[in-house]
Amino acid sequence: SQKIEQNSEALNIQEGKTATLTCNYTNYSPAYLQWYRQDPGRGPVFLLLIRENEKEKRKERLKVTFDTTLKQSLFHITASQPADSATYLCAQYSSASKIIFGSGTRLSIRP
Amino acid sequence: NAGVTQTPKFRVLKTGQSMTLLCAQDMNHEYMYWYRQDPGMGLRLIHYSVGEGTTAKGEVPDGYNVSRLKKQNFLLGLESAAPSQTSVYFCASSRQGSNQPQHFGDGTRLSIL
């Protein structure tokens, strides 16, 4: 069955540094990977989608890469700020209508 | 636009009681989903719907029923609540297609005593 794993439960970094979060998938090569942000007490919010034929996607301070050989996506936040502290989820569609989410990485940015 | 609205936001039930969680979306989305989120388990799909009048089972459907009588509403029912159903429940909607982002409500926090 398809699995999607986020290696770190939690990541703590200093403000201003680049945060890098990892998402690995197995048993299936998704055409797309999505990244979401979830704040405490709120639902996930969509951030970025990357297609399998895109090596890299950027949006402001966010960058996502997609390596189909390693079956891995990396999510980077450059010049991190305390306001970036949240849980970040990666996700892939397991069929045309169903999506599988990773369990998330809780990112904390300390001033 | 409100997006996806879930009611209620909080609820405490006793074991064996039944209840219905309501999800409403105003984006004219075809697809709607119910998830539960437990610590360390991530989001798990309970049931989903690809259109008005249609529903399908997800990963953890036992103990739940759903209905989608109107396109904008998706109801989740707990037939006989059990402590194992204590969780945070999220509803989401999306356009049709396998690259579409999902739009989430802010969840219903349900405790079963």
XYZ file of C-alpha atoms in Angstrom:
224
model
C 0.000 0.000 0.000
C 1.080 3.572 -0.494
C 2.873 5.251 2.362
C 4.043 8.756 2.885
C 6.430 9.499 5.736
C 7.773 12.638 7.282
C 11.007 11.769 9.007
C 11.008 14.257 11.857
C 8.242 14.716 14.381
C 9.750 18.012 15.477
C 12.382 20.445 14.283
C 13.757 23.395 16.254
C 15.883 26.020 14.551
C 17.155 29.528 15.121
C 15.383 32.484 13.543
C 16.973 33.494 10.264
C 18.201 29.999 9.404
C 16.770 27.788 6.668
C 14.374 25.074 7.823
C 14.373 21.873 5.768
C 11.618 19.298 6.156
C 11.638 15.872 4.501
C 8.826 13.818 2.984
C 9.403 10.296 1.648
C 6.937 8.158 -0.273
C 6.952 4.445 -1.061
C 5.226 1.948 -3.320
C 3.846 4.570 -5.653
C 5.163 7.388 -7.772
C 2.787 10.298 -7.355
C 2.287 12.725 -10.175
C 1.971 15.511 -7.605
C 2.991 16.238 -4.044
C 1.323 18.851 -1.896
C 2.470 20.685 1.215
C 0.165 22.099 3.892
C 0.612 24.183 7.009
C -1.410 23.534 10.174
C -1.547 25.889 13.148
C -2.737 24.702 16.590
C -6.512 24.456 16.731
C -6.916 25.086 12.991
C -7.348 23.003 9.883
C -4.494 22.467 7.402
C -3.959 25.184 4.809
C -2.594 24.409 1.344
C 0.796 25.958 0.543
C 2.346 24.464 -2.582
C 1.956 21.740 -5.165
C 4.853 20.296 -7.154
C 4.538 18.073 -10.195
C 6.789 15.081 -10.844
C 8.356 16.791 -13.864
C 9.210 19.872 -11.804
C 12.469 19.647 -9.913
C 11.772 22.749 -7.860
C 8.931 25.140 -7.023
C 9.188 28.462 -5.200
C 6.732 30.765 -3.471
C 8.177 33.730 -1.612
C 10.437 32.219 1.122
C 9.225 28.691 0.450
C 10.930 26.197 -1.833
C 9.885 22.636 -2.577
C 11.932 20.035 -4.450
C 10.811 16.705 -5.853
C 13.316 13.891 -6.455
C 11.602 10.925 -8.093
C 14.800 8.850 -7.927
C 15.066 9.198 -4.150
C 11.248 9.227 -3.798
C 11.572 12.320 -1.691
C 10.348 15.877 -1.445
C 12.152 18.564 0.546
C 10.396 21.659 1.878
C 12.574 24.652 2.670
C 11.732 27.868 4.494
C 14.478 30.427 4.062
C 15.107 33.313 6.472
C 12.807 31.593 8.967
C 10.713 33.639 11.399
C 8.918 32.731 14.649
C 5.641 33.180 12.702
C 6.664 30.183 10.576
C 6.276 27.944 13.625
C 3.570 25.390 12.786
C 3.107 21.783 11.753
C 3.804 21.081 8.089
C 2.162 18.180 6.280
C 3.015 16.611 2.965
C 0.382 14.779 0.960
C -0.109 12.802 -2.214
C -3.164 11.532 -4.026
C -3.530 7.738 -3.759
C -6.258 7.739 -6.416
C -8.110 10.326 -8.459
C -10.144 11.348 -5.441
C -8.293 10.272 -2.272
C -5.287 11.896 -0.674
C -2.833 10.461 1.857
C -1.244 12.776 4.416
C 2.002 12.369 6.273
C 1.831 12.683 10.049
C 3.519 16.081 9.925
C 6.623 17.798 11.222
C 6.228 20.332 14.018
C 8.544 23.251 13.286
C 9.571 25.675 16.027
C 11.557 28.817 15.210
C 13.216 30.354 18.253
C 14.025 34.081 18.294
C -16.750 33.605 1.398
C -16.719 31.422 4.489
C -14.978 28.448 2.800
C -15.568 25.280 4.834
C -17.606 25.594 8.012
C -17.912 22.855 10.611
C -20.458 22.680 13.401
C -20.247 22.187 16.292
C -16.707 23.213 17.256
C -16.700 21.213 20.488
C -18.833 18.428 21.876
C -18.750 16.004 24.782
C -20.754 12.802 24.525
C -21.372 9.821 26.719
C -20.615 6.330 25.444
C -23.499 5.017 23.381
C -24.927 8.404 22.434
C -25.280 9.382 18.796
C -24.616 12.675 17.062
C -24.161 14.309 13.671
C -21.366 16.614 12.611
C -22.181 19.086 9.882
C -19.854 20.371 7.175
C -20.844 23.109 4.736
C -18.808 24.560 1.863
C -19.607 27.546 -0.305
C -17.028 27.000 -3.056
C -19.191 24.739 -5.258
C -16.670 21.912 -4.829
C -17.530 18.459 -6.099
C -15.481 16.468 -3.613
C -15.875 16.443 0.177
C -14.031 14.490 2.865
C -14.175 13.631 6.546
C -10.915 12.979 8.435
C -10.004 12.312 12.005
C -6.722 13.517 13.472
C -5.146 11.826 16.461
C -1.747 12.534 18.043
C 1.028 10.771 16.132
C -1.430 9.316 13.601
C -1.850 12.190 11.214
C -5.026 12.710 9.216
C -6.962 9.536 8.465
C -9.766 9.458 5.941
C -13.119 8.247 7.294
C -15.493 8.706 4.341
C -15.562 10.846 1.254
C -17.923 11.928 -1.498
C -17.245 12.703 -5.144
C -20.622 14.273 -5.760
C -24.120 14.885 -4.479
C -25.803 11.635 -3.523
C -22.582 9.576 -3.556
C -20.377 8.449 -0.681
C -17.478 6.023 -0.266
C -15.474 4.478 2.557
C -12.024 5.695 3.458
C -9.354 4.194 5.666
C -11.271 4.102 8.989
C -15.040 4.002 8.265
C -16.256 1.679 11.037
C -18.678 3.287 13.487
C -19.436 6.229 11.194
C -22.019 6.973 8.533
C -22.216 9.873 6.086
C -24.711 11.522 3.792
C -24.427 14.069 0.992
C -27.966 15.042 0.109
C -26.918 18.512 -1.081
C -23.729 19.395 -2.893
C -22.686 21.950 -0.303
C -23.242 19.771 2.783
C -21.568 16.612 4.046
C -22.805 15.081 7.293
C -20.879 12.672 9.506
C -22.853 10.545 11.948
C -21.685 8.575 14.930
C -24.157 5.778 15.473
C -23.163 4.732 19.014
C -20.239 6.753 20.303
C -17.255 4.939 21.809
C -14.244 6.377 23.709
C -12.026 5.335 20.773
C -13.841 7.937 18.678
C -12.498 10.753 20.824
C -10.628 12.827 18.273
C -10.534 16.004 16.253
C -12.641 15.707 13.118
C -11.855 17.724 10.006
C -13.965 18.238 6.934
C -12.398 19.216 3.617
C -13.540 19.962 0.100
C -11.840 20.214 -3.268
C -12.469 20.596 -6.949
C -12.487 17.480 -9.074
C -9.040 16.229 -10.102
C -5.961 14.596 -8.603
C -3.894 17.765 -8.355
C -6.430 19.887 -6.528
C -5.687 21.320 -3.090
C -8.024 20.469 -0.259
C -9.722 23.222 1.736
C -10.256 22.402 5.393
C -12.578 23.564 8.118
C -11.224 24.284 11.582
C -12.345 21.016 13.060
C -14.727 19.600 15.651
C -13.179 18.495 18.928
C -15.152 15.520 20.168
C -14.721 13.795 23.517
C -16.483 10.558 24.358
C -16.679 9.783 28.055
